[in-house]
C-alpha positions in Angstrom: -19.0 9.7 5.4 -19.7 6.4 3.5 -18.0 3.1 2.6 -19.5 0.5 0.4 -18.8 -2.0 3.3 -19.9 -6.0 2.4 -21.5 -6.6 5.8 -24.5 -3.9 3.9 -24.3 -5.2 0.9 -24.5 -8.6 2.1 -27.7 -8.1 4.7 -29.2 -5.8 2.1 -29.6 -8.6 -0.6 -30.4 -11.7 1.5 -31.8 -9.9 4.6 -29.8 -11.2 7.7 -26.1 -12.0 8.7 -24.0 -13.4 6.1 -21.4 -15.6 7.7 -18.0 -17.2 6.1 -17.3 -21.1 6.6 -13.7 -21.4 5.8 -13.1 -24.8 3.6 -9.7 -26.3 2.7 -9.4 -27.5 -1.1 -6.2 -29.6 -0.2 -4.7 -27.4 -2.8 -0.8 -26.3 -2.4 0.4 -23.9 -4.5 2.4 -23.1 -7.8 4.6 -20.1 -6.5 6.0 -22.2 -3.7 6.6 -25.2 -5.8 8.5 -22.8 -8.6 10.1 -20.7 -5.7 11.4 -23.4 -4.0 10.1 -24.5 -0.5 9.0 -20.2 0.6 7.1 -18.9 -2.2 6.3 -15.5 -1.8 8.8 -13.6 0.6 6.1 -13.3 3.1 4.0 -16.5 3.6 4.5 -19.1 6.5 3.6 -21.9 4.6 0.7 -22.8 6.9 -1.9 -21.4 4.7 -4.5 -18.8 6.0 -7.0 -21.8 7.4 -6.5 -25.5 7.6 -9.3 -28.1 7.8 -9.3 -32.1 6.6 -12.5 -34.6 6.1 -14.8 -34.1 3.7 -16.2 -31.1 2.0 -19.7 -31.7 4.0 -17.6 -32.3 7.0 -15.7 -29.2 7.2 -19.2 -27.8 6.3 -20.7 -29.0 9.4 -17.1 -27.8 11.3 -17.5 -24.5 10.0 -21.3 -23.8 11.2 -20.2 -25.1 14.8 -17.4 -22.4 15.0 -19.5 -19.3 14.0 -22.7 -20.3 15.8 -21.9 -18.8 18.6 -22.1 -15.2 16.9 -25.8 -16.2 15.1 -28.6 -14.3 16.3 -31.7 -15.5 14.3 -31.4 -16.2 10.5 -28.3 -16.8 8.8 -27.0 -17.8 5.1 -23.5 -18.5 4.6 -20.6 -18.5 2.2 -18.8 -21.3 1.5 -14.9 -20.1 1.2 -12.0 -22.2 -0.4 -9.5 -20.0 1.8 -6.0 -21.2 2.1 -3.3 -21.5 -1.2 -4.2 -21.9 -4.4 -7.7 -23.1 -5.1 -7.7 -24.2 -8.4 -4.2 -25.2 -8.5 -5.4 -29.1 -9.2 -7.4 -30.9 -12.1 -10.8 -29.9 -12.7 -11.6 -33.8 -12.3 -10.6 -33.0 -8.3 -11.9 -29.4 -8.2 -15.3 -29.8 -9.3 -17.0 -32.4 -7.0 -15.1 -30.1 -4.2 -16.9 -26.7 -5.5 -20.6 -29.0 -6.2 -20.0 -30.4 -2.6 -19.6 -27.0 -1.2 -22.8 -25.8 -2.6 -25.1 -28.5 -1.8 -26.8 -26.9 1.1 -29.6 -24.6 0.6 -28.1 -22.1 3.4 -25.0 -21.9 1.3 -25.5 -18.6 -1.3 -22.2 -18.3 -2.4 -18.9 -20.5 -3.1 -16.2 -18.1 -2.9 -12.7 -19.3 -4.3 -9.1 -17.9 -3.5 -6.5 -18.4 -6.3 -4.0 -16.8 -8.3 -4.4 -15.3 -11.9 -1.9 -17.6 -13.1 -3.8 -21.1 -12.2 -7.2 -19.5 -14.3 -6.7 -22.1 -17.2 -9.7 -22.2 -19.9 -10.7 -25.9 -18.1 -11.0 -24.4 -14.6 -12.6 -21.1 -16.0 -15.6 -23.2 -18.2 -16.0 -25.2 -14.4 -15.9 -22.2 -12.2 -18.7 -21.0 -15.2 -20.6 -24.0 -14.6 -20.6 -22.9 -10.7 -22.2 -19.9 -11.5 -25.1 -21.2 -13.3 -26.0 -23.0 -9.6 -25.0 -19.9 -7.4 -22.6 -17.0 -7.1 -19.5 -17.2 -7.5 -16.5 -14.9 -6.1 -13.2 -15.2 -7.5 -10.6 -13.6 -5.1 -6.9 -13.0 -6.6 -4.2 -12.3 -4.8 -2.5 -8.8 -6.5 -0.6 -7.3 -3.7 0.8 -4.6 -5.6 0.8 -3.2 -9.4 4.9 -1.7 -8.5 7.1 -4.3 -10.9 9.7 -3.8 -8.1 7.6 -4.8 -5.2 6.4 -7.7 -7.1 9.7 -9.1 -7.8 10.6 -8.5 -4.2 7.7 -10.6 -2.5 8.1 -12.9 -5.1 4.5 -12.5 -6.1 5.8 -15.1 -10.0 3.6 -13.7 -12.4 3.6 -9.9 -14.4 0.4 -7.2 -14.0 -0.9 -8.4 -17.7 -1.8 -11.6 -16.2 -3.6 -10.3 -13.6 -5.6 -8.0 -16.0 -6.4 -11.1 -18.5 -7.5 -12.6 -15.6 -9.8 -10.1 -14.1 -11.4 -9.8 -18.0 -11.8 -13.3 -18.5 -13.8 -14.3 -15.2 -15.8 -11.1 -15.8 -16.7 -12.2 -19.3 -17.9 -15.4 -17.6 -20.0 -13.6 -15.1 -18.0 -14.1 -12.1 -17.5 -11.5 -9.3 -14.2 -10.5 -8.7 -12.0 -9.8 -5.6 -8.9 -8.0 -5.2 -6.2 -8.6 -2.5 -4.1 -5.5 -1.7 -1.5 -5.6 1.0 -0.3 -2.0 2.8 3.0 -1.5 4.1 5.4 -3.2 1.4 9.0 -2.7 1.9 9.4 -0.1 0.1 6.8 1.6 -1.1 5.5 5.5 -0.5 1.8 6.2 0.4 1.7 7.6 -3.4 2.2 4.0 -4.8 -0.4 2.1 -2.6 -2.8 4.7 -3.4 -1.6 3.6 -6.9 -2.5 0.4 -7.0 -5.9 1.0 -5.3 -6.4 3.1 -8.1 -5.7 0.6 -10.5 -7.7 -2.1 -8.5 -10.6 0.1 -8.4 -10.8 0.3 -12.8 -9.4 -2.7 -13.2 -13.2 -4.5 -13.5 -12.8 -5.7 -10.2 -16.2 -6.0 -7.8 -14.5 -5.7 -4.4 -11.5 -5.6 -2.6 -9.8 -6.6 0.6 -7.3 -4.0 2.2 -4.8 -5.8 4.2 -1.9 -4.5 6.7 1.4 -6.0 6.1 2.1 -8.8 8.9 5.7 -9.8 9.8 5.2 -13.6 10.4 7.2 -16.1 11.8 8.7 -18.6 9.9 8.8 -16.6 6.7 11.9 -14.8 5.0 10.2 -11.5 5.5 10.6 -12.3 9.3 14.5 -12.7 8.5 14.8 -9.3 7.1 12.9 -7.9 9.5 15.2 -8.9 12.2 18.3 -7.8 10.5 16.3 -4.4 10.8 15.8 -4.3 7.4 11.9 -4.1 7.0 9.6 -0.9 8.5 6.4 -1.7 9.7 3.2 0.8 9.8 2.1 2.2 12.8 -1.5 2.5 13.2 -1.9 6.2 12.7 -0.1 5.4 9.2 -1.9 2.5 8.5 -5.3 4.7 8.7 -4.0 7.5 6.7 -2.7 5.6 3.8 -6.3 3.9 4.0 -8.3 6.6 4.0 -6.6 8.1 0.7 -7.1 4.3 -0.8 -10.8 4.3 0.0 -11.4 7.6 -1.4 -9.6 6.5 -4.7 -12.0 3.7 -5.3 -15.0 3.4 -7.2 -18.3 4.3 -4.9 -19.9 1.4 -5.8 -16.8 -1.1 -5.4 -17.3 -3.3 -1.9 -15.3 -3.4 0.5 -14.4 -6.5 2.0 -12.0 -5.7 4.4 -10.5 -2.7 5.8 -7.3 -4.5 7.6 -6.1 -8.1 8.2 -5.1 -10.2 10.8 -2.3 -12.5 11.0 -2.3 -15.6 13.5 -1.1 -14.2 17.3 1.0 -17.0 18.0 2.5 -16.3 14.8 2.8 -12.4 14.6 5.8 -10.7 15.3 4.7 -7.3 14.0 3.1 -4.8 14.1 2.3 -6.2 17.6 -0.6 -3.8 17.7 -2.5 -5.3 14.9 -3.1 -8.3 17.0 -5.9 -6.8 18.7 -8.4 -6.9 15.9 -11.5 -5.0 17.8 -9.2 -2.2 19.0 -7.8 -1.6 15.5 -11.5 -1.5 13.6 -13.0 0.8 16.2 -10.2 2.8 15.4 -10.6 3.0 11.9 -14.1 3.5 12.2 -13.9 6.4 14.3 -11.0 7.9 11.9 -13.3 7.3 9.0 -16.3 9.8 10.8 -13.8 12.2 12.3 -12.1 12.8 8.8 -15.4 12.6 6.8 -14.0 9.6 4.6 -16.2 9.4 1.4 -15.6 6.1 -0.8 -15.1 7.5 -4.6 -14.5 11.2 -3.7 -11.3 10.4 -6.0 -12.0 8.0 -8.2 -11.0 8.5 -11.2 -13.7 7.8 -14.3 -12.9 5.8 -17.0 -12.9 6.5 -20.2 -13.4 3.5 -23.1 -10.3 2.2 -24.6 -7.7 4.4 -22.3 -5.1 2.7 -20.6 -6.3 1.4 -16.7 -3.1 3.8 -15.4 0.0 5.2 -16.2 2.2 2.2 -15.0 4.4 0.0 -17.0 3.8 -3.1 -16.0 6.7 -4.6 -18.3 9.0 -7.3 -16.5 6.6 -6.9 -13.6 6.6 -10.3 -11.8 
């Protein structure tokens, strides 16, 4: 039984507890601006984490609301979170990412964003970054299905995403993948699929994430009318055991589910109790033996990543 989990990777390379400080940019982003006021079909419009003040404040912020957890030495990871991170000038973004990795206990500046807002100017800065410290790159994918894509409105094809993906790895960053479980719509087969796909894309890591029905979003519409399924938990396991065992031994693991904001969540209902839902998974992954690249496919120079048009995939 093995996962490449980030928690050992993490502890293994600095040598203690490797904590997250969630930072706000101020960035919006470009999908709700060309969608209209919702963006993609399921976002709330809050953003994942919200914070104001200065980059050294929020710093200071973020240590106070994990100290609690510290038991002797930590380092920590400064994380642009919410939106679209580099969805502004680089004349704004860059004394924000400097700022950010000022302090000697900060190892990493980790940056969410979308393939899309990965313009040459914000790649030679986030390059620049790296020469200082690490950075991680997370992009939001979601899916490699064309018709998924156009559903949650995701506004930009598979291509970009794989330009993307090749042009921060020529640059040296490290790249993380965001794959959400449970789309309307789609079999076990095609999440397995796109974890596939993730897992030769070039990608370093990944982050699993459970579908959540949130209020406030269109999603949340349709799923009143009856209209959208949810995963139950024994599902949710399954399909994530087969997506594990499909990616590449040495890809990290990030995360193995997500959580959405309780006062927020309308379903599934049970994915609100986050420590419940991991010892589950935990105990799954032992009792069925789960072995991280058991599947994996190898790759082969110059094939295709995997069979899967992505033409007119938005």
């Amino acid at each position: 039984m093995y996962w490449n989990s980030l928690n050992r990777v993490l502890k293994a390379q600095y040598g203690c507890k490797v904590y997250k400080l969630a930072l706000s940019s101020g960035c919006g982003c470009p999908n709700r601006d060309q969608a209209g006021k919702h963006g993609c079909i399921f976002c709330d419009g809050a953003g994942a984490f919200a914070a104001s003040g200065s980059i050294q404040q929020q710093i200071v912020e973020a240590k106070a609301r994990v100290a609690g957890k510290i038991k002797g030495e930590a380092k920590y990871i400064a994380y642009f979170q919410s939106f679209t991170n580099t969805y502004a000038s680089v004349e704004v973004l860059e004394p924000l990412f400097m700022a950010a990795m000022e302090p000697d206990d900060v190892v990493i500046l980790s940056i969410a964003t979308r393939p899309d807002c990965l313009g040459p100017e914000v790649l030679d800065l986030l390059e620049r970054c790296s020469q200082i410290k690490p950075v991680w790159v997370e992009l939001g994918l979601q899916t490699i299905h064309p018709e998924t894509a156009r559903y949650i409105r995701r506004g930009y094809p598979l291509a970009c995403y794989d330009q993307a993906v090749q042009a921060l790895k020529e640059r040296g960053m490290t790249v993380i993948v965001h794959q959400i479980l449970g789309l309307p719509g789609e079999t076990p087969r095609q999440m397995v699929e796109t974890a596939r796909y993730i897992g030769q894309s070039g990608a370093d890591g990944i982050k699993l994430h459970l579908l959540h029905i949130l209020r406030d979003t269109e999603l949340a519409e349709e799923w009143e009318e009856g209209r959208v399924p949810v995963m139950e938990l024994e599902a949710y396991i399954s399909v994530l055991e087969q997506c594990v065992e499909h990616l590449p031994r040495e890809m990290v693991i990030h995360r193995l589910t997500g959580d959405g904001a309780k006062r927020d969540l309308l379903a599934p209902l049970w994915s609100g109790d986050k420590k419940r839902v991991l010892n589950a998974i935990h105990q799954a992954f032992v009792r069925d033996n789960v072995e991280q690249g058991r599947f994996a496919p190898e790759k082969r120079q110059g094939e295709p990543l995997y069979a899967v048009s992505c033409e007119g995939s938005v």
